[in-house]
C-alpha positions as a LaTeX table, in Angstrom:
\begin{tabular}{lrrr}
\hline
Residue & $x$ (\AA) & $y$ (\AA) & $z$ (\AA) \\
\hline
Met1 & $-8.91$ & 1.99 & $-2.94$ \\
Lys2 & $-9.68$ & $-0.44$ & $-0.21$ \\
His3 & $-8.87$ & $-4.12$ & 0.27 \\
Cys4 & $-6.45$ & $-4.62$ & $-2.60$ \\
Tyr5 & $-3.02$ & $-6.17$ & $-2.97$ \\
Asn6 & $-0.09$ & $-6.74$ & $-5.28$ \\
Thr7 & 2.26 & $-9.72$ & $-5.33$ \\
Gly8 & 3.86 & $-9.22$ & $-8.75$ \\
Ala9 & 6.90 & $-7.35$ & $-9.99$ \\
Ile10 & 6.19 & $-3.85$ & $-11.32$ \\
Ser11 & 8.73 & $-1.98$ & $-13.45$ \\
Leu12 & 8.72 & 1.52 & $-14.94$ \\
Lys13 & 10.96 & 1.91 & $-17.99$ \\
Gly14 & 10.68 & 5.72 & $-18.27$ \\
Glu15 & 10.15 & 8.63 & $-15.92$ \\
Gly16 & 7.15 & 9.08 & $-13.64$ \\
Asn17 & 5.50 & 7.33 & $-10.72$ \\
Val18 & 5.40 & 3.60 & $-10.03$ \\
Gly19 & 4.00 & 1.65 & $-7.09$ \\
Gly20 & 2.75 & $-1.81$ & $-6.22$ \\
Ile21 & $-0.80$ & $-0.57$ & $-5.57$ \\
Thr22 & $-0.81$ & 2.67 & $-7.59$ \\
Gly23 & 1.67 & 4.97 & $-9.25$ \\
Ser24 & 0.07 & 8.13 & $-7.93$ \\
Glu25 & $-2.42$ & 8.97 & $-5.22$ \\
Asn26 & $-3.99$ & 12.35 & $-4.47$ \\
Cys27 & $-4.24$ & 12.87 & $-0.70$ \\
Ile28 & $-6.92$ & 15.52 & $-1.15$ \\
Gly29 & $-9.68$ & 13.17 & $-2.26$ \\
Asp30 & $-8.29$ & 9.65 & $-2.60$ \\
Thr31 & $-8.22$ & 7.01 & 0.10 \\
Val32 & $-5.92$ & 3.98 & 0.15 \\
Thr33 & $-6.56$ & 1.69 & 3.10 \\
Cys34 & $-6.30$ & $-1.98$ & 4.11 \\
Cys35 & $-4.01$ & $-2.88$ & 1.19 \\
Tyr36 & $-0.69$ & $-4.69$ & 0.93 \\
Ser37 & 2.15 & $-5.23$ & $-1.50$ \\
Thr38 & 4.78 & $-7.96$ & $-1.53$ \\
Gly39 & 5.94 & $-7.36$ & $-5.10$ \\
Lys40 & 9.22 & $-5.82$ & $-6.18$ \\
Val41 & 8.91 & $-2.30$ & $-7.62$ \\
Thr42 & 11.66 & $-0.93$ & $-9.86$ \\
Gly43 & 12.14 & 2.17 & $-11.96$ \\
Lys44 & 14.82 & 4.26 & $-13.60$ \\
Lys45 & 16.81 & 6.75 & $-11.57$ \\
Gly46 & 14.64 & 9.79 & $-10.93$ \\
Ala47 & 11.37 & 7.85 & $-10.98$ \\
Asn48 & 9.13 & 8.12 & $-7.90$ \\
Lys49 & 8.87 & 4.52 & $-6.75$ \\
Gly50 & 7.33 & 2.99 & $-3.67$ \\
Ile51 & 6.39 & $-0.55$ & $-2.76$ \\
Leu52 & 2.81 & 0.68 & $-2.20$ \\
Ile53 & 2.47 & 4.08 & $-3.91$ \\
Gly54 & 4.87 & 5.95 & $-6.19$ \\
Ser55 & 3.75 & 9.49 & $-5.33$ \\
Cys56 & 1.43 & 10.87 & $-2.63$ \\
Ala57 & 0.38 & 14.32 & $-3.80$ \\
Gly58 & $-1.58$ & 16.99 & $-1.96$ \\
Ala59 & $-0.60$ & 16.02 & 1.60 \\
Gln60 & 0.34 & 19.60 & 2.37 \\
Trp61 & $-3.31$ & 20.70 & 1.98 \\
Lys62 & $-5.00$ & 17.87 & 3.84 \\
Ser63 & $-5.42$ & 17.64 & 7.60 \\
Lys64 & $-6.76$ & 14.08 & 7.85 \\
Arg65 & $-4.84$ & 10.91 & 7.07 \\
Asn66 & $-6.53$ & 9.00 & 4.27 \\
Val67 & $-3.69$ & 6.61 & 3.40 \\
Tyr68 & $-3.43$ & 4.22 & 6.34 \\
Asn69 & $-3.61$ & 0.59 & 7.56 \\
Asn70 & $-1.44$ & $-0.58$ & 4.67 \\
Tyr71 & 1.31 & $-3.20$ & 4.84 \\
Tyr72 & 4.33 & $-4.20$ & 2.81 \\
Thr73 & 7.19 & $-6.70$ & 2.76 \\
Gly74 & 10.61 & $-6.51$ & 1.17 \\
Ser75 & 13.14 & $-3.73$ & 0.96 \\
Gly76 & 12.50 & $-0.18$ & $-0.11$ \\
Lys77 & 10.20 & 2.66 & 0.86 \\
Pro78 & 6.43 & 2.20 & 1.05 \\
Tyr79 & 5.88 & 5.59 & $-0.64$ \\
Gly80 & 8.17 & 7.06 & $-3.26$ \\
Thr81 & 7.60 & 10.77 & $-2.74$ \\
Ser82 & 5.36 & 13.15 & $-0.87$ \\
Pro83 & 5.53 & 16.95 & $-0.68$ \\
Val84 & 5.49 & 16.83 & 3.13 \\
Thr85 & 6.75 & 14.41 & 5.75 \\
Trp86 & 6.26 & 16.25 & 9.02 \\
His87 & 2.47 & 16.22 & 9.46 \\
Glu88 & 0.75 & 13.54 & 11.52 \\
Trp89 & $-1.69$ & 12.88 & 8.68 \\
Val90 & 0.76 & 11.91 & 5.93 \\
Ala91 & 0.62 & 8.40 & 4.51 \\
Lys92 & 1.56 & 5.62 & 6.89 \\
Ala93 & 2.34 & 1.95 & 6.27 \\
Thr94 & 3.71 & $-0.92$ & 8.34 \\
Lys95 & 6.56 & $-3.13$ & 7.19 \\
Val96 & 5.96 & $-6.79$ & 8.12 \\
Ser97 & 7.81 & $-10.04$ & 7.54 \\
Ser98 & 4.71 & $-11.89$ & 6.32 \\
Ile99 & 1.13 & $-11.11$ & 5.35 \\
Thr100 & $-0.84$ & $-12.92$ & 8.05 \\
Ala101 & $-3.72$ & $-11.97$ & 10.32 \\
Ser102 & $-1.40$ & $-11.59$ & 13.30 \\
Ser103 & 1.14 & $-9.37$ & 11.50 \\
Cys104 & $-1.51$ & $-7.31$ & 9.65 \\
Pro105 & $-4.28$ & $-6.81$ & 12.24 \\
Lys106 & $-6.06$ & $-4.04$ & 10.30 \\
Leu107 & $-6.86$ & $-6.44$ & 7.46 \\
Ser108 & $-10.28$ & $-7.47$ & 8.73 \\
Ser109 & $-11.26$ & $-11.14$ & 8.90 \\
Lys110 & $-14.56$ & $-10.02$ & 7.38 \\
Asn111 & $-12.81$ & $-9.40$ & 4.04 \\
Trp112 & $-9.60$ & $-11.45$ & 4.19 \\
Thr113 & $-8.74$ & $-15.13$ & 4.71 \\
Tyr114 & $-5.42$ & $-16.93$ & 5.00 \\
Ser115 & $-4.45$ & $-19.13$ & 2.06 \\
Thr116 & $-2.23$ & $-22.04$ & 3.11 \\
Lys117 & $-1.39$ & $-22.59$ & $-0.56$ \\
Lys118 & $-0.21$ & $-18.96$ & $-1.08$ \\
Lys119 & 1.07 & $-18.55$ & 2.52 \\
Arg120 & $-0.52$ & $-15.10$ & 2.83 \\
Leu121 & $-3.87$ & $-13.38$ & 3.19 \\
Ile122 & $-6.15$ & $-13.19$ & 0.16 \\
Leu123 & $-9.56$ & $-11.62$ & $-0.30$ \\
Lys124 & $-12.39$ & $-13.99$ & 0.62 \\
Asn125 & $-14.17$ & $-13.55$ & $-2.71$ \\
Asn126 & $-10.97$ & $-13.82$ & $-4.74$ \\
Lys127 & $-10.65$ & $-16.46$ & $-7.43$ \\
Glu128 & $-6.91$ & $-16.75$ & $-6.74$ \\
Lys129 & $-7.44$ & $-19.55$ & $-4.17$ \\
\hline
\end{tabular}
């Protein structure tokens, strides 16, 4: 996944994985980059919940970071669970106070534009304007 975002509330009623961008991501083959989430993510006790991704699986077998340049606002963890936390290649996200070009420099101006109506970056070809 590349150049995507979530601004809505996401809730998981049962057990499992829940995230603003995706519930589960496999670090072995999946890439999640240049995304953001401002939405609230909730789930029952025991659920893997993260503002961006609920569960990052496979990080212990990968030696290259493929979840990077992502941003989030609000309280909570960007990633709900991961089997490892000590490697330099595990998922990384930046907490920011607002989704603007200056606070999220990895969101390229080629793909993103600031919406004064929404007060955040949106995709240039998005119909949300």
